[in-house]
PDB file of C-alpha atoms and ligand atoms in Angstrom:
ATOM      1  CA  MET R 731      17.855 -16.818  34.256  1.00 51.00           C
ATOM      2  CA  GLY R 732      14.388 -15.157  34.424  1.00 69.00           C
ATOM      3  CA  LEU R 733      11.867 -15.073  31.569  1.00 82.00           C
ATOM      4  CA  LYS R 734      12.787 -16.318  28.103  1.00 86.00           C
ATOM      5  CA  ARG R 735      10.837 -16.844  24.882  1.00 92.00           C
ATOM      6  CA  LEU R 736       9.811 -20.469  24.361  1.00 93.00           C
ATOM      7  CA  ASP R 737      11.165 -20.807  20.799  1.00 94.00           C
ATOM      8  CA  LYS R 738      14.514 -19.360  21.877  1.00 91.00           C
ATOM      9  CA  LEU R 739      14.815 -21.764  24.776  1.00 88.00           C
ATOM     10  CA  ILE R 740      13.929 -24.778  22.635  1.00 89.00           C
ATOM     11  CA  ALA R 741      16.496 -23.714  20.043  1.00 87.00           C
ATOM     12  CA  LEU R 742      19.137 -23.433  22.758  1.00 81.00           C
ATOM     13  CA  HIS R 743      18.355 -26.656  24.585  1.00 77.00           C
ATOM     14  CA  CYS R 744      17.565 -28.885  21.598  1.00 78.00           C
ATOM     15  CA  ASN R 745      20.345 -27.577  19.379  1.00 74.00           C
ATOM     16  CA  VAL R 746      17.878 -26.577  16.614  1.00 83.00           C
ATOM     17  CA  SER R 747      17.224 -23.302  14.777  1.00 88.00           C
ATOM     18  CA  ARG R 748      14.496 -20.890  15.951  1.00 92.00           C
ATOM     19  CA  LYS R 749      12.510 -21.839  12.803  1.00 94.00           C
ATOM     20  CA  GLU R 750      12.744 -25.545  13.696  1.00 93.00           C
ATOM     21  CA  ALA R 751      11.742 -24.719  17.265  1.00 94.00           C
ATOM     22  CA  ARG R 752       8.606 -22.945  15.996  1.00 96.00           C
ATOM     23  CA  GLN R 753       7.803 -25.956  13.802  1.00 96.00           C
ATOM     24  CA  LEU R 754       8.076 -28.258  16.846  1.00 95.00           C
ATOM     25  CA  ILE R 755       5.533 -26.038  18.622  1.00 96.00           C
ATOM     26  CA  LYS R 756       3.189 -26.146  15.568  1.00 96.00           C
ATOM     27  CA  ASP R 757       3.595 -29.937  15.413  1.00 95.00           C
ATOM     28  CA  ALA R 758       2.308 -30.208  19.015  1.00 95.00           C
ATOM     29  CA  ALA R 759       5.661 -31.650  20.125  1.00 94.00           C
ATOM     30  CA  VAL R 760       6.060 -29.133  22.968  1.00 94.00           C
ATOM     31  CA  THR R 761       4.301 -28.910  26.323  1.00 92.00           C
ATOM     32  CA  VAL R 762       4.653 -26.281  29.056  1.00 89.00           C
ATOM     33  CA  ASN R 763       3.686 -27.460  32.531  1.00 82.00           C
ATOM     34  CA  GLY R 764       1.890 -30.418  30.986  1.00 84.00           C
ATOM     35  CA  GLN R 765      -0.210 -28.348  28.520  1.00 91.00           C
ATOM     36  CA  ARG R 766       0.355 -28.219  24.771  1.00 95.00           C
ATOM     37  CA  ALA R 767       2.338 -25.074  23.936  1.00 95.00           C
ATOM     38  CA  MET R 768       0.561 -22.869  21.336  1.00 95.00           C
ATOM     39  CA  ARG R 769       2.750 -19.745  21.052  1.00 96.00           C
ATOM     40  CA  ALA R 770       6.432 -19.462  20.164  1.00 96.00           C
ATOM     41  CA  GLU R 771       6.622 -16.121  21.946  1.00 96.00           C
ATOM     42  CA  GLU R 772       5.247 -17.497  25.239  1.00 95.00           C
ATOM     43  CA  LEU R 773       7.474 -16.381  28.094  1.00 93.00           C
ATOM     44  CA  ILE R 774       8.936 -19.206  30.172  1.00 89.00           C
ATOM     45  CA  ASP R 775      10.159 -18.829  33.717  1.00 81.00           C
ATOM     46  CA  THR R 776      13.338 -20.857  33.515  1.00 73.00           C
ATOM     47  CA  GLU R 777      13.403 -21.480  37.262  1.00 67.00           C
ATOM     48  CA  THR R 778       9.914 -22.904  37.639  1.00 72.00           C
ATOM     49  CA  ASP R 779       8.318 -23.815  34.287  1.00 80.00           C
ATOM     50  CA  ASP R 780       8.495 -27.377  33.095  1.00 81.00           C
ATOM     51  CA  VAL R 781       9.020 -27.735  29.336  1.00 88.00           C
ATOM     52  CA  SER R 782       8.958 -31.003  27.381  1.00 87.00           C
ATOM     53  CA  VAL R 783       9.926 -31.515  23.761  1.00 88.00           C
ATOM     54  CA  LYS R 784       8.798 -34.793  22.149  1.00 83.00           C
ATOM     55  CA  GLY R 785       8.188 -36.090  25.652  1.00 78.00           C
ATOM     56  CA  PHE R 786      11.711 -35.297  26.823  1.00 75.00           C
ATOM     57  CA  ASN R 787      11.595 -33.101  29.886  1.00 73.00           C
ATOM     58  CA  PHE R 788      13.916 -30.133  30.113  1.00 68.00           C
ATOM     59  CA  THR R 789      14.664 -28.294  33.251  1.00 59.00           C
ATOM     60  CA  MET R 790      15.551 -24.997  31.652  1.00 58.00           C
ATOM     61  CA  ARG R 791      18.748 -24.521  33.549  1.00 68.00           C
ATOM     62  CA  GLU R 792      21.394 -22.300  32.135  1.00 72.00           C
ATOM     63  CA  HIS R 793      23.728 -25.284  31.879  1.00 83.00           C
ATOM     64  CA  LEU R 794      23.373 -28.950  31.099  1.00 85.00           C
ATOM     65  CA  TYR R 795      25.053 -31.605  33.260  1.00 90.00           C
ATOM     66  CA  LEU R 796      25.067 -35.209  32.050  1.00 93.00           C
ATOM     67  CA  MET R 797      26.209 -38.287  33.922  1.00 96.00           C
ATOM     68  CA  LEU R 798      27.793 -40.797  31.525  1.00 97.00           C
ATOM     69  CA  ASN R 799      28.891 -44.342  32.298  1.00 98.00           C
ATOM     70  CA  LYS R 800      31.810 -44.236  29.901  1.00 98.00           C
ATOM     71  CA  PRO R 801      32.478 -47.478  28.045  1.00 98.00           C
ATOM     72  CA  GLN R 802      35.914 -48.598  26.855  1.00 98.00           C
ATOM     73  CA  GLY R 803      37.012 -47.534  23.365  1.00 98.00           C
ATOM     74  CA  VAL R 804      35.875 -43.888  23.337  1.00 98.00           C
ATOM     75  CA  ILE R 805      38.094 -40.942  24.135  1.00 98.00           C
ATOM     76  CA  SER R 806      37.403 -38.082  26.554  1.00 97.00           C
ATOM     77  CA  ALA R 807      37.511 -35.301  23.975  1.00 96.00           C
ATOM     78  CA  THR R 808      35.058 -33.206  21.999  1.00 95.00           C
ATOM     79  CA  THR R 809      36.355 -34.125  18.530  1.00 94.00           C
ATOM     80  CA  ASP R 810      38.851 -36.497  17.021  1.00 95.00           C
ATOM     81  CA  PRO R 811      39.644 -37.162  13.350  1.00 95.00           C
ATOM     82  CA  THR R 812      39.710 -40.958  13.723  1.00 96.00           C
ATOM     83  CA  LYS R 813      38.461 -42.135  17.106  1.00 96.00           C
ATOM     84  CA  ALA R 814      34.956 -42.019  18.596  1.00 97.00           C
ATOM     85  CA  THR R 815      34.581 -39.484  21.403  1.00 97.00           C
ATOM     86  CA  VAL R 816      32.314 -39.446  24.434  1.00 98.00           C
ATOM     87  CA  LEU R 817      30.189 -36.814  22.650  1.00 96.00           C
ATOM     88  CA  ASP R 818      29.634 -39.122  19.670  1.00 95.00           C
ATOM     89  CA  ILE R 819      27.852 -41.653  21.885  1.00 96.00           C
ATOM     90  CA  LEU R 820      25.372 -39.192  23.444  1.00 93.00           C
ATOM     91  CA  PRO R 821      21.750 -39.588  22.349  1.00 87.00           C
ATOM     92  CA  GLU R 822      20.693 -37.043  19.713  1.00 80.00           C
ATOM     93  CA  SER R 823      18.246 -35.362  22.106  1.00 73.00           C
ATOM     94  CA  LEU R 824      21.035 -34.443  24.536  1.00 78.00           C
ATOM     95  CA  ARG R 825      23.637 -33.221  22.068  1.00 77.00           C
ATOM     96  CA  ARG R 826      24.595 -29.558  22.111  1.00 72.00           C
ATOM     97  CA  ARG R 827      27.419 -27.812  20.365  1.00 69.00           C
ATOM     98  CA  SER R 828      28.934 -26.460  23.576  1.00 88.00           C
ATOM     99  CA  LEU R 829      29.209 -29.714  25.576  1.00 93.00           C
ATOM    100  CA  PHE R 830      32.564 -31.102  26.665  1.00 96.00           C
ATOM    101  CA  PRO R 831      33.785 -33.729  29.157  1.00 97.00           C
ATOM    102  CA  ALA R 832      34.604 -32.276  32.594  1.00 96.00           C
ATOM    103  CA  GLY R 833      37.790 -34.240  33.108  1.00 93.00           C
ATOM    104  CA  ARG R 834      39.288 -37.276  31.462  1.00 95.00           C
ATOM    105  CA  LEU R 835      39.163 -41.021  31.604  1.00 97.00           C
ATOM    106  CA  ASP R 836      41.629 -42.993  29.494  1.00 98.00           C
ATOM    107  CA  ARG R 837      40.292 -44.734  26.390  1.00 98.00           C
ATOM    108  CA  ASP R 838      40.413 -48.120  28.142  1.00 98.00           C
ATOM    109  CA  SER R 839      38.922 -46.782  31.421  1.00 98.00           C
ATOM    110  CA  THR R 840      35.224 -46.931  32.276  1.00 98.00           C
ATOM    111  CA  GLY R 841      32.796 -45.269  34.639  1.00 98.00           C
ATOM    112  CA  LEU R 842      31.595 -41.886  35.783  1.00 98.00           C
ATOM    113  CA  LEU R 843      32.256 -38.970  33.462  1.00 98.00           C
ATOM    114  CA  ILE R 844      30.388 -35.661  33.627  1.00 97.00           C
ATOM    115  CA  ILE R 845      29.603 -33.937  30.345  1.00 97.00           C
ATOM    116  CA  THR R 846      28.626 -30.300  30.652  1.00 95.00           C
ATOM    117  CA  ASP R 847      28.672 -26.863  29.041  1.00 91.00           C
ATOM    118  CA  ASP R 848      29.565 -25.154  32.332  1.00 92.00           C
ATOM    119  CA  GLY R 849      33.229 -24.165  32.165  1.00 93.00           C
ATOM    120  CA  ALA R 850      33.456 -22.817  35.725  1.00 92.00           C
ATOM    121  CA  PHE R 851      31.975 -26.025  37.159  1.00 93.00           C
ATOM    122  CA  ALA R 852      34.371 -28.169  35.116  1.00 94.00           C
ATOM    123  CA  HIS R 853      37.302 -26.097  36.307  1.00 92.00           C
ATOM    124  CA  ARG R 854      36.330 -26.696  39.938  1.00 91.00           C
ATOM    125  CA  ILE R 855      36.188 -30.454  39.381  1.00 91.00           C
ATOM    126  CA  MET R 856      39.535 -30.584  37.650  1.00 88.00           C
ATOM    127  CA  SER R 857      41.608 -28.140  39.657  1.00 84.00           C
ATOM    128  CA  PRO R 858      43.562 -29.739  42.566  1.00 76.00           C
ATOM    129  CA  ALA R 859      43.083 -26.482  44.497  1.00 80.00           C
ATOM    130  CA  HIS R 860      39.395 -27.297  44.926  1.00 80.00           C
ATOM    131  CA  HIS R 861      40.102 -30.738  46.435  1.00 82.00           C
ATOM    132  CA  VAL R 862      37.342 -32.612  44.607  1.00 91.00           C
ATOM    133  CA  TYR R 863      38.101 -36.285  45.202  1.00 93.00           C
ATOM    134  CA  LYS R 864      37.683 -38.787  42.380  1.00 96.00           C
ATOM    135  CA  THR R 865      37.208 -42.409  43.390  1.00 97.00           C
ATOM    136  CA  TYR R 866      38.497 -45.247  41.221  1.00 98.00           C
ATOM    137  CA  GLU R 867      38.102 -48.985  41.542  1.00 98.00           C
ATOM    138  CA  VAL R 868      41.027 -50.764  39.972  1.00 98.00           C
ATOM    139  CA  THR R 869      41.770 -54.404  39.351  1.00 98.00           C
ATOM    140  CA  LEU R 870      45.449 -55.154  39.728  1.00 98.00           C
ATOM    141  CA  SER R 871      48.070 -57.615  38.467  1.00 98.00           C
ATOM    142  CA  ASP R 872      49.500 -57.918  42.001  1.00 98.00           C
ATOM    143  CA  PRO R 873      48.064 -56.944  45.389  1.00 98.00           C
ATOM    144  CA  LEU R 874      49.259 -53.713  47.003  1.00 98.00           C
ATOM    145  CA  ASP R 875      51.199 -54.420  50.188  1.00 97.00           C
ATOM    146  CA  ALA R 876      51.097 -52.291  53.336  1.00 97.00           C
ATOM    147  CA  ALA R 877      54.244 -50.376  52.324  1.00 98.00           C
ATOM    148  CA  GLY R 878      52.736 -49.607  48.898  1.00 98.00           C
ATOM    149  CA  VAL R 879      49.493 -48.366  50.434  1.00 98.00           C
ATOM    150  CA  ALA R 880      51.420 -46.216  52.920  1.00 98.00           C
ATOM    151  CA  ALA R 881      53.537 -44.719  50.125  1.00 98.00           C
ATOM    152  CA  LEU R 882      50.442 -43.811  48.084  1.00 98.00           C
ATOM    153  CA  GLU R 883      48.749 -42.339  51.149  1.00 98.00           C
ATOM    154  CA  ALA R 884      51.807 -40.259  51.993  1.00 98.00           C
ATOM    155  CA  GLY R 885      51.970 -38.795  48.457  1.00 97.00           C
ATOM    156  CA  ILE R 886      54.165 -40.661  46.028  1.00 97.00           C
ATOM    157  CA  ARG R 887      56.816 -39.461  43.589  1.00 96.00           C
ATOM    158  CA  LEU R 888      56.324 -41.004  40.132  1.00 95.00           C
ATOM    159  CA  ALA R 889      59.125 -42.469  38.014  1.00 89.00           C
ATOM    160  CA  ASP R 890      59.536 -39.187  36.093  1.00 94.00           C
ATOM    161  CA  GLY R 891      59.860 -37.150  39.331  1.00 95.00           C
ATOM    162  CA  THR R 892      56.228 -35.929  39.409  1.00 95.00           C
ATOM    163  CA  ASP R 893      54.936 -35.563  42.972  1.00 96.00           C
ATOM    164  CA  CYS R 894      51.380 -36.694  43.719  1.00 96.00           C
ATOM    165  CA  LEU R 895      49.176 -35.440  46.529  1.00 94.00           C
ATOM    166  CA  PRO R 896      48.302 -37.976  49.250  1.00 95.00           C
ATOM    167  CA  ALA R 897      45.720 -40.555  48.119  1.00 97.00           C
ATOM    168  CA  LYS R 898      43.223 -42.613  50.113  1.00 96.00           C
ATOM    169  CA  VAL R 899      43.564 -46.320  49.454  1.00 98.00           C
ATOM    170  CA  LYS R 900      41.589 -49.426  50.408  1.00 98.00           C
ATOM    171  CA  THR R 901      42.539 -52.867  49.198  1.00 98.00           C
ATOM    172  CA  PHE R 902      40.246 -55.850  48.681  1.00 97.00           C
ATOM    173  CA  THR R 903      39.858 -58.887  46.467  1.00 97.00           C
ATOM    174  CA  CYS R 904      37.049 -59.486  44.013  1.00 94.00           C
ATOM    175  CA  GLU R 905      36.534 -63.134  43.049  1.00 94.00           C
ATOM    176  CA  GLY R 906      40.181 -63.804  43.844  1.00 95.00           C
ATOM    177  CA  THR R 907      41.511 -60.792  41.863  1.00 97.00           C
ATOM    178  CA  PRO R 908      43.479 -58.144  43.773  1.00 98.00           C
ATOM    179  CA  CYS R 909      41.669 -54.797  43.697  1.00 98.00           C
ATOM    180  CA  ALA R 910      41.862 -51.371  45.298  1.00 98.00           C
ATOM    181  CA  GLU R 911      39.731 -48.322  45.753  1.00 98.00           C
ATOM    182  CA  ILE R 912      41.900 -45.249  45.208  1.00 98.00           C
ATOM    183  CA  ARG R 913      40.783 -41.679  45.868  1.00 96.00           C
ATOM    184  CA  ILE R 914      42.755 -38.755  44.492  1.00 95.00           C
ATOM    185  CA  ARG R 915      42.062 -35.060  44.118  1.00 92.00           C
ATOM    186  CA  GLU R 916      44.070 -34.248  41.013  1.00 90.00           C
ATOM    187  CA  GLY R 917      44.099 -35.590  37.482  1.00 89.00           C
ATOM    188  CA  LYS R 918      47.588 -35.923  36.081  1.00 92.00           C
ATOM    189  CA  TYR R 919      48.126 -37.921  32.891  1.00 93.00           C
ATOM    190  CA  HIS R 920      47.480 -41.666  33.574  1.00 96.00           C
ATOM    191  CA  GLN R 921      47.823 -40.766  37.240  1.00 97.00           C
ATOM    192  CA  VAL R 922      46.305 -43.805  38.939  1.00 98.00           C
ATOM    193  CA  LYS R 923      48.043 -46.223  36.580  1.00 98.00           C
ATOM    194  CA  ARG R 924      51.390 -44.525  37.177  1.00 98.00           C
ATOM    195  CA  MET R 925      50.864 -44.372  40.950  1.00 98.00           C
ATOM    196  CA  VAL R 926      50.129 -48.092  41.040  1.00 98.00           C
ATOM    197  CA  ALA R 927      53.155 -48.808  38.832  1.00 97.00           C
ATOM    198  CA  ALA R 928      55.321 -46.806  41.248  1.00 97.00           C
ATOM    199  CA  VAL R 929      54.490 -49.279  44.025  1.00 97.00           C
ATOM    200  CA  GLY R 930      55.178 -52.383  41.938  1.00 97.00           C
ATOM    201  CA  SER R 931      51.770 -53.418  40.575  1.00 98.00           C
ATOM    202  CA  HIS R 932      49.876 -52.814  37.329  1.00 98.00           C
ATOM    203  CA  VAL R 933      46.319 -51.582  36.694  1.00 98.00           C
ATOM    204  CA  GLU R 934      44.468 -54.174  34.621  1.00 98.00           C
ATOM    205  CA  HIS R 935      41.239 -52.188  34.591  1.00 98.00           C
ATOM    206  CA  LEU R 936      40.129 -48.836  35.978  1.00 98.00           C
ATOM    207  CA  HIS R 937      36.544 -47.772  36.663  1.00 98.00           C
ATOM    208  CA  ARG R 938      35.581 -44.409  38.166  1.00 98.00           C
ATOM    209  CA  THR R 939      32.753 -44.762  40.660  1.00 98.00           C
ATOM    210  CA  GLN R 940      32.498 -41.333  42.245  1.00 97.00           C
ATOM    211  CA  ILE R 941      33.345 -37.620  41.892  1.00 96.00           C
ATOM    212  CA  GLY R 942      33.060 -35.692  45.167  1.00 95.00           C
ATOM    213  CA  ARG R 943      29.962 -37.251  46.710  1.00 95.00           C
ATOM    214  CA  LEU R 944      28.325 -38.007  43.367  1.00 96.00           C
ATOM    215  CA  ARG R 945      28.181 -41.740  42.760  1.00 97.00           C
ATOM    216  CA  LEU R 946      27.718 -43.320  39.352  1.00 98.00           C
ATOM    217  CA  ASP R 947      24.057 -44.334  39.060  1.00 96.00           C
ATOM    218  CA  PRO R 948      24.094 -48.171  39.123  1.00 96.00           C
ATOM    219  CA  ALA R 949      21.088 -48.138  36.771  1.00 95.00           C
ATOM    220  CA  LEU R 950      23.242 -46.651  33.989  1.00 96.00           C
ATOM    221  CA  ALA R 951      24.693 -49.383  31.777  1.00 97.00           C
ATOM    222  CA  LEU R 952      28.054 -48.771  30.105  1.00 98.00           C
ATOM    223  CA  GLY R 953      27.500 -46.204  27.342  1.00 97.00           C
ATOM    224  CA  ASP R 954      24.299 -44.809  28.882  1.00 95.00           C
ATOM    225  CA  CYS R 955      23.881 -41.258  30.114  1.00 94.00           C
ATOM    226  CA  ARG R 956      21.203 -39.080  31.672  1.00 89.00           C
ATOM    227  CA  PRO R 957      20.816 -35.483  32.861  1.00 87.00           C
ATOM    228  CA  MET R 958      21.866 -34.943  36.475  1.00 87.00           C
ATOM    229  CA  THR R 959      19.516 -33.610  39.137  1.00 82.00           C
ATOM    230  CA  ASP R 960      20.282 -30.371  41.005  1.00 79.00           C
ATOM    231  CA  ALA R 961      21.189 -32.420  44.102  1.00 85.00           C
ATOM    232  CA  GLU R 962      23.648 -34.480  42.057  1.00 91.00           C
ATOM    233  CA  VAL R 963      25.293 -31.357  40.629  1.00 90.00           C
ATOM    234  CA  ALA R 964      25.735 -30.040  44.172  1.00 90.00           C
ATOM    235  CA  ALA R 965      27.067 -33.407  45.417  1.00 93.00           C
ATOM    236  CA  VAL R 966      30.013 -33.210  43.008  1.00 94.00           C
ATOM    237  CA  LEU R 967      31.520 -30.356  44.981  1.00 87.00           C
ATOM    238  CA  GLU R 968      30.938 -31.978  48.397  1.00 85.00           C
ATOM    239  CA  ASP R 969      33.640 -33.752  50.369  1.00 79.00           C
ATOM    240  CA  PRO R 970      33.243 -37.565  50.335  1.00 76.00           C
ATOM    241  CA  ALA R 971      34.975 -37.727  53.743  1.00 72.00           C
ATOM    242  CA  GLU R 972      31.709 -36.499  55.275  1.00 61.00           C
ATOM    243  CA  GLU R 973      29.603 -39.350  53.906  1.00 61.00           C
ATOM    244  CA  ALA R 974      29.107 -42.897  55.193  1.00 53.00           C
ATOM    245  CA  GLU R 975      31.851 -45.355  54.251  1.00 54.00           C
ATOM    246  CA  PRO R 976      31.345 -46.662  50.695  1.00 48.00           C
ATOM    247  CA  GLN R 977      30.375 -50.332  50.462  1.00 50.00           C
ATOM    248  CA  LEU R 978      33.140 -52.301  48.829  1.00 50.00           C
ATOM    249  CA  PRO R 979      32.394 -55.625  47.146  1.00 48.00           C
TER     250      PRO R 979
HETATM  251  N1  URA O1873      43.988 -42.336  36.207  1.00 90.12           N
HETATM  252  C1  URA O1873      44.393 -43.104  35.164  1.00 90.12           C
HETATM  253  O1  URA O1873      45.504 -43.614  35.152  1.00 90.12           O
HETATM  254  N2  URA O1873      43.513 -43.312  34.174  1.00 90.12           N
HETATM  255  C2  URA O1873      42.273 -42.812  34.147  1.00 90.12           C
HETATM  256  O2  URA O1873      41.501 -43.060  33.193  1.00 90.12           O
HETATM  257  C3  URA O1873      41.852 -42.012  35.238  1.00 90.12           C
HETATM  258  C4  URA O1873      42.753 -41.784  36.259  1.00 90.12           C
END
């Protein structure tokens, strides 16, 4: 991104006007590389300079990438006339006009959702052509049998004739409840629920744990979010087949 004026960058990253950005600088709310910022026109190297506003540290990347542990009851959309969206639950300091969820989780689903303003990155996550695996842990009404697992792994046809790409499936029980870890690399409407229904069970709860090689940070409680590191952004587009086997409960 190169060199940018400090007030312009603050306006962009904090979703405030240039005038408000200058006031933040006057109010001693801004530091650059640990020193109080004095001049709105100071030039910031967006690759290397470290800017904080009210103690919140910004890496001045062109795009923002947030990891959210989505709770139940909010929808994966930017706006809705009646229901709360995933953007409504972001802390004020992280809200920006251009953010949107990169992919969808159903209203009653929980877990890893990336919120970003990077359209090209979101497209890569969502497009089946890019083979980004999403990993879901589901609790089930009935255990999946070997034939059901084999059908899902071969690529199942849903009740309405939709064909799904082959999935990766592991079954286990959690405190006596039948569960499965299901990995898919596409995101059709209610896909996991419909795949499970097609092999005679029912998803009681669905939680996304991983996208590519990015795992949901276990320190994030439901409803919490935080900016992602550069390594985490890169991990999203990496193949989980190349990592160590995930630890199932
Ligand atoms: N598949 C579903 O059925 N629901 C989700 O929320 C995500 C994947």
